Short mmCIF file of C-alpha atoms in Angstrom, two decimals:
data_model
loop_
_atom_site.label_atom_id
_atom_site.label_comp_id
_atom_site.label_asym_id
_atom_site.label_seq_id
_atom_site.Cartn_x
_atom_site.Cartn_y
_atom_site.Cartn_z
CA MET A 382 -8.20 -45.28 72.02
CA THR A 383 -10.15 -43.74 69.33
CA ASP A 384 -12.32 -46.14 67.11
CA ASN A 385 -11.74 -44.73 63.51
CA ARG A 386 -14.75 -46.31 62.25
CA GLN A 387 -16.89 -44.64 64.26
CA ASN A 388 -15.14 -41.07 64.23
CA PRO A 389 -13.22 -40.66 61.11
CA ALA A 390 -10.49 -38.48 61.13
CA PRO A 391 -11.23 -34.92 59.54
CA ARG A 392 -9.59 -33.51 56.43
CA THR A 393 -8.35 -29.89 56.58
CA ASP A 394 -8.64 -27.85 53.18
CA ALA A 395 -6.87 -24.93 52.09
CA CYS A 396 -8.65 -22.44 54.41
CA GLY A 397 -7.84 -24.55 57.19
CA GLU A 398 -11.33 -26.02 57.58
CA THR A 399 -12.27 -29.45 58.45
CA ARG A 400 -14.42 -31.54 55.81
CA PRO A 401 -14.71 -35.63 55.41
CA LEU A 402 -12.25 -37.90 53.61
CA ARG A 403 -12.94 -37.86 49.93
CA VAL A 404 -12.66 -40.76 47.49
CA LEU A 405 -12.77 -41.11 43.77
CA ILE A 406 -13.30 -44.22 42.35
CA SER A 407 -13.23 -44.76 38.72
CA GLY A 408 -13.87 -47.87 36.32
CA GLY A 409 -16.37 -50.05 34.78
CA GLY A 410 -17.71 -51.40 31.23
CA THR A 411 -18.44 -54.57 32.89
CA GLY A 412 -19.96 -56.27 35.96
CA GLY A 413 -16.49 -57.91 36.62
CA HIS A 414 -15.16 -53.89 37.20
CA ILE A 415 -18.40 -52.58 38.69
CA PHE A 416 -19.27 -55.03 41.15
CA PRO A 417 -15.52 -54.94 43.00
CA ALA A 418 -15.91 -50.97 42.71
CA LEU A 419 -19.21 -51.10 44.45
CA SER A 420 -17.93 -53.62 46.90
CA ILE A 421 -15.20 -51.21 48.06
CA ALA A 422 -17.15 -48.29 48.07
CA ASN A 423 -19.58 -50.10 50.55
CA ALA A 424 -16.93 -51.36 52.86
CA ILE A 425 -15.46 -48.02 52.83
CA GLU A 426 -18.86 -46.59 54.12
CA ARG A 427 -19.11 -49.26 56.70
CA GLU A 428 -15.33 -48.62 58.02
CA MET A 429 -15.03 -44.86 57.51
CA PRO A 430 -18.52 -43.35 57.99
CA GLY A 431 -19.04 -40.05 56.63
CA THR A 432 -16.55 -40.39 53.50
CA GLU A 433 -17.53 -38.91 50.40
CA ILE A 434 -17.18 -41.14 47.58
CA LEU A 435 -17.75 -39.87 43.86
CA PHE A 436 -17.61 -42.30 40.93
CA VAL A 437 -16.25 -41.64 37.42
CA GLY A 438 -17.32 -44.06 34.62
CA ALA A 439 -17.71 -44.10 30.86
CA GLU A 440 -21.02 -42.68 29.41
CA ASN A 441 -23.29 -45.18 27.75
CA ARG A 442 -21.76 -48.33 29.85
CA MET A 443 -23.68 -50.32 32.74
CA GLU A 444 -21.78 -48.37 35.53
CA MET A 445 -23.92 -45.30 34.77
CA LYS A 446 -27.06 -46.99 35.91
CA ARG A 447 -25.89 -49.38 38.05
CA VAL A 448 -23.66 -47.35 40.58
CA PRO A 449 -26.59 -44.55 40.96
CA ASP A 450 -29.06 -47.38 41.64
CA ALA A 451 -26.70 -48.35 44.36
CA GLY A 452 -26.97 -44.74 45.82
CA TYR A 453 -23.81 -43.23 44.57
CA GLU A 454 -23.23 -40.08 42.22
CA ILE A 455 -21.61 -40.94 39.17
CA ILE A 456 -20.11 -38.68 36.37
CA GLY A 457 -19.44 -40.14 32.91
CA LEU A 458 -16.30 -39.73 30.37
CA PRO A 459 -16.89 -39.81 26.69
CA VAL A 460 -14.13 -42.48 26.85
CA ALA A 461 -13.78 -45.70 24.44
CA GLY A 462 -11.85 -48.65 23.75
CA PHE A 463 -9.20 -48.56 21.05
CA ASP A 464 -10.20 -50.60 17.97
CA ARG A 465 -7.42 -52.98 17.38
CA LYS A 466 -8.40 -54.43 14.42
CA HIS A 467 -9.44 -51.58 12.40
CA LEU A 468 -6.62 -48.71 13.50
CA TRP A 469 -8.10 -46.06 10.99
CA ARG A 470 -11.32 -45.78 13.22
CA ASN A 471 -9.41 -44.62 16.40
CA PHE A 472 -9.10 -40.92 15.49
CA GLY A 473 -12.66 -40.64 17.17
CA VAL A 474 -11.24 -42.82 19.79
CA LEU A 475 -8.45 -40.17 20.30
CA LEU A 476 -10.71 -37.22 20.14
CA LYS A 477 -12.71 -38.47 23.12
CA LEU A 478 -9.82 -39.60 24.81
CA TRP A 479 -8.96 -35.75 24.92
CA LYS A 480 -12.53 -34.80 26.09
CA SER A 481 -12.10 -37.21 28.86
CA LEU A 482 -9.05 -35.59 30.01
CA ARG A 483 -10.25 -32.46 30.22
CA LEU A 484 -13.35 -33.53 31.74
CA ALA A 485 -11.31 -35.66 34.51
CA ARG A 486 -9.07 -32.77 35.35
CA ARG A 487 -12.27 -30.91 36.19
CA VAL A 488 -13.85 -33.57 38.33
CA VAL A 489 -10.37 -33.49 40.19
CA ARG A 490 -9.79 -29.93 40.59
CA THR A 491 -13.61 -29.82 41.68
CA PHE A 492 -13.85 -32.69 43.91
CA LYS A 493 -10.51 -32.40 45.46
CA PRO A 494 -10.03 -36.19 46.36
CA ASP A 495 -7.82 -37.58 49.03
CA ILE A 496 -7.39 -40.73 47.34
CA ALA A 497 -8.43 -42.00 43.60
CA ILE A 498 -8.98 -45.80 43.09
CA GLY A 499 -9.01 -47.63 40.10
CA VAL A 500 -10.61 -50.95 39.26
CA GLY A 501 -9.87 -51.06 35.55
CA GLY A 502 -11.96 -50.21 32.32
CA TYR A 503 -12.16 -47.62 30.25
CA ALA A 504 -12.70 -44.72 32.49
CA SER A 505 -10.08 -45.44 35.04
CA GLY A 506 -7.09 -44.58 32.53
CA PRO A 507 -7.81 -40.79 32.32
CA THR A 508 -8.92 -40.59 35.81
CA LEU A 509 -6.25 -41.82 37.56
CA LYS A 510 -3.77 -40.13 35.05
CA THR A 511 -5.24 -37.32 36.13
CA ALA A 512 -5.23 -37.65 39.82
CA GLN A 513 -1.60 -38.80 39.73
CA ARG A 514 -0.55 -35.79 37.63
CA ALA A 515 -2.31 -33.62 40.25
CA GLY A 516 -0.47 -35.34 43.23
CA VAL A 517 -3.45 -37.22 44.70
CA PRO A 518 -2.37 -40.72 45.79
CA THR A 519 -3.73 -43.62 44.03
CA LEU A 520 -4.68 -47.40 44.25
CA LEU A 521 -5.15 -49.58 41.92
CA GLN A 522 -7.43 -53.05 42.14
CA GLU A 523 -6.43 -55.74 39.37
CA GLN A 524 -8.83 -58.31 39.18
CA ASN A 525 -7.38 -60.68 36.47
CA SER A 526 -3.90 -63.18 36.79
CA TYR A 527 -3.14 -61.20 33.55
CA ALA A 528 -2.92 -57.35 34.06
CA GLY A 529 -4.89 -55.37 32.12
CA VAL A 530 -3.02 -52.33 29.89
CA THR A 531 -4.53 -49.57 31.80
CA ASN A 532 -3.31 -50.56 35.28
CA LYS A 533 -0.06 -51.39 33.77
CA LEU A 534 0.43 -48.06 32.80
CA LEU A 535 -0.83 -46.73 36.08
CA ALA A 536 1.38 -48.84 38.33
CA ALA A 537 4.55 -46.84 38.15
CA LYS A 538 2.82 -43.85 40.13
CA ALA A 539 0.65 -46.05 42.55
CA LYS A 540 0.88 -46.37 45.91
CA ALA A 541 -0.64 -49.84 46.12
CA ILE A 542 -1.83 -52.20 43.70
CA CYS A 543 -4.33 -54.89 45.38
CA VAL A 544 -4.41 -58.45 43.37
CA ALA A 545 -6.13 -61.45 43.35
CA TYR A 546 -3.38 -64.07 42.22
CA PRO A 547 0.23 -65.08 42.83
CA GLY A 548 3.03 -63.84 40.65
CA MET A 549 2.13 -60.42 39.75
CA GLU A 550 5.40 -58.99 39.93
CA ARG A 551 5.85 -59.71 36.09
CA PHE A 552 3.31 -56.49 35.84
CA PHE A 553 3.80 -54.46 38.72
CA PRO A 554 6.53 -53.09 40.95
CA SER A 555 6.74 -55.78 43.59
CA ASP A 556 7.01 -53.08 46.53
CA ARG A 557 3.74 -52.17 46.10
CA ILE A 558 1.68 -55.39 45.48
CA VAL A 559 -0.69 -56.16 48.11
CA MET A 560 -2.59 -59.75 48.02
CA THR A 561 -6.12 -58.79 48.93
CA GLY A 562 -8.44 -60.79 46.47
CA ASN A 563 -11.41 -59.57 44.58
CA PRO A 564 -14.15 -57.98 46.42
CA VAL A 565 -17.69 -59.94 45.81
CA ARG A 566 -21.35 -58.95 46.72
CA LYS A 567 -22.02 -59.83 50.00
CA ALA A 568 -25.50 -61.13 48.90
CA ILE A 569 -24.01 -64.07 47.00
CA LEU A 570 -22.33 -65.24 49.90
CA GLU A 571 -25.60 -65.44 51.82
CA PRO A 572 -28.35 -67.27 50.13
CA GLY A 573 -30.38 -67.94 53.34
CA VAL A 574 -31.21 -71.59 52.44
CA SER A 575 -30.16 -74.80 52.15
CA GLN A 576 -29.05 -76.35 48.92
CA SER A 577 -32.26 -78.72 48.67
CA GLU A 578 -34.37 -75.52 49.57
CA ALA A 579 -32.52 -73.64 46.68
CA LYS A 580 -33.36 -76.37 44.15
CA GLU A 581 -36.87 -76.00 45.10
CA LYS A 582 -37.26 -72.63 44.88
CA LEU A 583 -35.83 -72.62 41.13
CA GLY A 584 -38.52 -75.34 40.05
CA PHE A 585 -36.12 -78.31 40.34
CA LYS A 586 -36.32 -81.58 42.42
CA PRO A 587 -34.25 -81.21 45.65
CA ASP A 588 -32.64 -85.06 45.46
CA LYS A 589 -31.06 -84.77 42.21
CA ALA A 590 -27.78 -82.88 40.85
CA LEU A 591 -28.08 -79.43 39.47
CA VAL A 592 -25.82 -78.09 36.83
CA LEU A 593 -25.73 -74.36 36.22
CA VAL A 594 -24.90 -73.03 32.85
CA THR A 595 -24.15 -69.29 32.86
CA GLY A 596 -22.84 -66.83 30.41
CA GLY A 597 -23.68 -64.11 32.86
CA SER A 598 -26.11 -61.04 32.26
CA LEU A 599 -24.96 -60.89 28.50
CA GLY A 600 -24.99 -64.60 27.67
CA ALA A 601 -22.04 -66.63 25.92
CA GLY A 602 -23.02 -67.84 22.48
CA THR A 603 -20.68 -70.83 22.99
CA LEU A 604 -22.34 -72.31 25.83
CA ASN A 605 -25.79 -71.49 24.46
CA ASN A 606 -24.72 -73.36 21.00
CA VAL A 607 -23.66 -76.38 23.16
CA MET A 608 -27.15 -76.78 24.80
CA LEU A 609 -28.99 -76.09 21.83
CA LYS A 610 -27.02 -78.97 20.14
CA VAL A 611 -27.56 -81.48 23.37
CA ILE A 612 -31.31 -80.62 23.13
CA ALA A 613 -31.79 -81.19 19.65
CA ASP A 614 -30.29 -84.41 19.66
CA GLY A 615 -31.81 -86.02 22.81
CA SER A 616 -28.82 -85.90 24.81
CA ALA A 617 -29.99 -83.80 27.69
CA ALA A 618 -33.03 -85.58 28.26
CA LYS A 619 -31.16 -88.91 28.93
CA VAL A 620 -29.11 -87.78 31.76
CA ASP A 621 -30.17 -88.02 35.04
CA PHE A 622 -28.90 -84.40 36.12
CA GLN A 623 -30.78 -81.08 36.08
CA ILE A 624 -29.73 -77.89 34.29
CA LEU A 625 -30.50 -74.45 35.04
CA TRP A 626 -29.70 -72.61 31.67
CA GLN A 627 -29.09 -68.85 31.78
CA CYS A 628 -28.61 -68.01 28.02
CA GLY A 629 -28.81 -64.09 28.21
CA GLY A 630 -31.17 -61.51 27.38
CA ALA A 631 -29.81 -60.99 24.11
CA HIS A 632 -29.81 -64.65 23.33
CA ILE A 633 -33.14 -65.87 24.72
CA ASP A 634 -35.62 -65.18 21.67
CA ARG A 635 -32.87 -67.20 19.43
CA CYS A 636 -32.83 -70.22 21.96
CA ARG A 637 -36.61 -70.38 22.60
CA GLU A 638 -37.39 -70.34 18.94
CA ALA A 639 -34.44 -73.10 18.57
CA VAL A 640 -36.03 -74.95 21.25
CA GLY A 641 -39.47 -74.61 20.39
CA ASP A 642 -41.42 -77.70 22.48
CA GLN A 643 -38.20 -79.62 22.46
CA LEU A 644 -37.10 -78.67 26.17
CA PRO A 645 -36.70 -81.31 28.32
CA GLU A 646 -38.17 -81.53 31.90
CA ASN A 647 -34.56 -81.72 33.34
CA VAL A 648 -33.79 -78.37 31.80
CA ILE A 649 -35.19 -74.70 32.80
CA LEU A 650 -34.05 -71.78 30.22
CA THR A 651 -34.05 -68.37 31.40
CA ASP A 652 -32.34 -65.39 29.92
CA PHE A 653 -31.47 -63.89 33.31
CA VAL A 654 -31.20 -65.67 36.96
CA SER A 655 -32.18 -62.43 39.30
CA ASP A 656 -31.10 -64.31 42.53
CA MET A 657 -27.48 -65.75 41.81
CA ALA A 658 -27.01 -66.41 45.60
CA VAL A 659 -29.69 -69.12 45.16
CA ALA A 660 -28.68 -70.37 41.85
CA TYR A 661 -25.14 -70.65 43.17
CA ARG A 662 -26.15 -72.48 46.49
CA ALA A 663 -28.39 -74.73 44.40
CA ALA A 664 -25.60 -75.80 41.75
CA ASP A 665 -23.78 -78.70 42.21
CA LEU A 666 -21.25 -77.75 39.19
CA VAL A 667 -21.35 -74.31 37.49
CA VAL A 668 -20.44 -73.87 34.02
CA ALA A 669 -19.28 -70.49 33.09
CA ARG A 670 -16.80 -68.21 31.56
CA ALA A 671 -13.73 -66.78 33.43
CA GLY A 672 -14.12 -63.97 34.34
CA ALA A 673 -12.40 -62.68 37.60
CA GLY A 674 -15.43 -61.66 39.33
CA THR A 675 -17.12 -65.17 38.52
CA ILE A 676 -13.89 -66.94 39.79
CA SER A 677 -13.88 -65.01 43.06
CA GLU A 678 -17.05 -65.89 43.82
CA LEU A 679 -16.60 -69.84 42.97
CA GLU A 680 -13.55 -69.76 45.23
CA LEU A 681 -15.44 -68.32 48.02
CA LEU A 682 -18.45 -70.53 47.70
CA GLY A 683 -16.47 -74.06 46.98
CA LYS A 684 -18.07 -74.42 43.82
CA PRO A 685 -17.10 -77.18 41.35
CA SER A 686 -16.70 -75.64 38.17
CA ILE A 687 -16.02 -75.83 34.24
CA LEU A 688 -14.65 -72.81 32.97
CA VAL A 689 -14.82 -72.01 29.48
CA PRO A 690 -12.69 -68.61 28.95
CA SER A 691 -14.21 -65.99 26.32
CA PRO A 692 -11.44 -65.27 23.42
CA ASN A 693 -13.15 -61.96 22.90
CA VAL A 694 -11.45 -60.23 25.76
CA ALA A 695 -8.20 -57.94 26.30
CA GLU A 696 -5.02 -59.54 26.40
CA ASP A 697 -6.85 -63.03 26.45
CA HIS A 698 -7.12 -62.45 30.18
CA GLN A 699 -9.84 -65.06 30.72
CA ARG A 700 -7.81 -67.88 29.69
CA HIS A 701 -5.19 -66.86 32.15
CA ASN A 702 -7.79 -67.09 35.15
CA ALA A 703 -8.82 -70.15 33.79
CA GLU A 704 -5.72 -71.61 33.88
CA ALA A 705 -4.53 -70.65 37.12
CA LEU A 706 -7.27 -72.18 38.69
CA ALA A 707 -6.73 -75.38 36.39
CA ASP A 708 -2.95 -75.85 37.02
CA ARG A 709 -4.01 -76.28 40.59
CA GLY A 710 -6.70 -78.99 39.88
CA ALA A 711 -9.37 -76.47 41.13
CA ALA A 712 -11.40 -76.14 38.05
CA ASP A 713 -11.29 -77.89 34.76
CA MET A 714 -11.12 -75.81 31.82
CA VAL A 715 -12.78 -76.26 28.10
CA LEU A 716 -11.19 -73.73 25.80
CA ASP A 717 -13.81 -71.99 23.78
CA ALA A 718 -12.77 -73.60 20.13
CA ASP A 719 -12.88 -77.11 21.86
CA ALA A 720 -16.35 -76.59 23.74
CA ALA A 721 -18.40 -77.81 21.05
CA GLU A 722 -16.50 -81.24 21.12
CA ARG A 723 -15.88 -81.32 24.62
CA LEU A 724 -18.08 -79.49 27.02
CA TRP A 725 -20.94 -81.62 27.09
CA THR A 726 -18.74 -84.76 27.94
CA ASP A 727 -17.00 -82.74 30.63
CA ILE A 728 -20.19 -81.72 32.21
CA GLN A 729 -21.38 -85.69 32.64
CA THR A 730 -18.13 -87.10 33.57
CA ILE A 731 -18.07 -84.30 36.53
CA VAL A 732 -21.59 -83.88 37.69
CA GLU A 733 -21.63 -88.03 37.81
CA ASN A 734 -18.69 -88.50 40.04
CA PRO A 735 -18.97 -87.39 43.62
CA ASP A 736 -15.37 -87.47 44.30
CA THR A 737 -14.29 -85.35 41.32
CA LEU A 738 -16.94 -82.75 42.72
CA GLN A 739 -15.48 -83.18 46.45
CA LEU A 740 -11.88 -82.52 45.31
CA LEU A 741 -12.79 -79.73 42.75
CA SER A 742 -14.89 -77.99 45.67
CA GLU A 743 -11.97 -78.53 48.24
CA ASN A 744 -9.24 -77.06 45.76
CA ILE A 745 -10.93 -74.16 44.71
CA SER A 746 -11.77 -73.09 48.32
CA LYS A 747 -8.35 -73.67 49.18
CA LEU A 748 -7.47 -70.20 46.92
CA ALA A 749 -10.40 -68.02 48.55
CA LEU A 750 -9.05 -64.85 49.68
CA HIS A 751 -11.75 -63.53 52.46
CA ASP A 752 -12.66 -60.21 53.63
CA SER A 753 -10.90 -58.52 50.70
CA ASP A 754 -13.05 -55.50 50.50
CA LYS A 755 -11.73 -54.83 54.11
CA LEU A 756 -8.45 -55.94 53.16
CA ILE A 757 -8.25 -52.80 50.64
CA VAL A 758 -10.07 -50.32 52.88
CA GLY A 759 -6.96 -51.14 55.00
CA GLN A 760 -4.85 -50.11 52.45
CA VAL A 761 -7.15 -46.90 52.03
CA ARG A 762 -6.07 -46.31 55.38
CA LYS A 763 -2.77 -46.61 55.16
CA ILE A 764 -2.31 -44.10 52.16
CA VAL A 765 -4.53 -41.44 53.64
CA GLY A 766 -2.94 -41.63 56.85
CA ARG A 767 -5.85 -42.86 58.87
#
């Protein structure tokens, strides 16, 4: 039997000549879209060597740097999101959408993809809509428990919709839903050190509990404000656990100035964590926003967590993500509006109770879906007839 991973089936063009399989991947805007997209691309390269992969993203968004850094070509569209609060500003958005559709048509016509994969984000809408109109089969990857507008609009003509949560039939045609989970960066799962070694590597004592407070690379104002308060009133210095506080590049100057020389010995403040695999490994409890990528990482790592969903996202999808775990006893959820009053109390209560930590770890581990990237590649194979 031929191993398709080593000998990918050739495609035949209009002139009867064979050529490699071509895959178009579109989406981005945030790490929650970009990292799954790159994981899918890497899995396609592993499973089907020789495949040609082209990304389409949004101009001036983070994918325009992250994707080339990962070794893939990307084309940027001038697309932007709609301003729901100031509708009069959307004339420019509509003009950018029209230009993006024209450019997407050119990309599809020139690249001639065998399949187009959408991971959500501004660029995936015009790209996949254009691909569908051109008769190119499409696959959607929805990371959240509450589907985004773009994927809902594209679902009717999609061949497969890969999801990470049950109950997605309320958004998509049930006969095309495939439960795959969200792909995560392989490096996150392989820190190469024990928990004690990870704590020491980060500058902490190996025998004391560690809480990782992270708002992601951009930071989270609500989490930072809670930390500033407990440092200012002395609460953080009085506890018998340690804190790695990642405040984000945009917040570091404000946080450092506010803290001054009051930062207690048990707290390390940083703008960016360069090795999240080590930080996750070291943590006994993680306090974070409820982005789909973060939740998938926590599930696969079995990390006890307190999720503080951001209220500033489309369709309030982070709250839905957090509720999906909280309802199953797999995480503690603190709403953004309640964080000032509740978050520090919840952190102390959970991290100081080994039984609670163990229960949260066991319950969140049960929700993990492994090898998501391979499952998605399996759907790609099925759609393109491999």
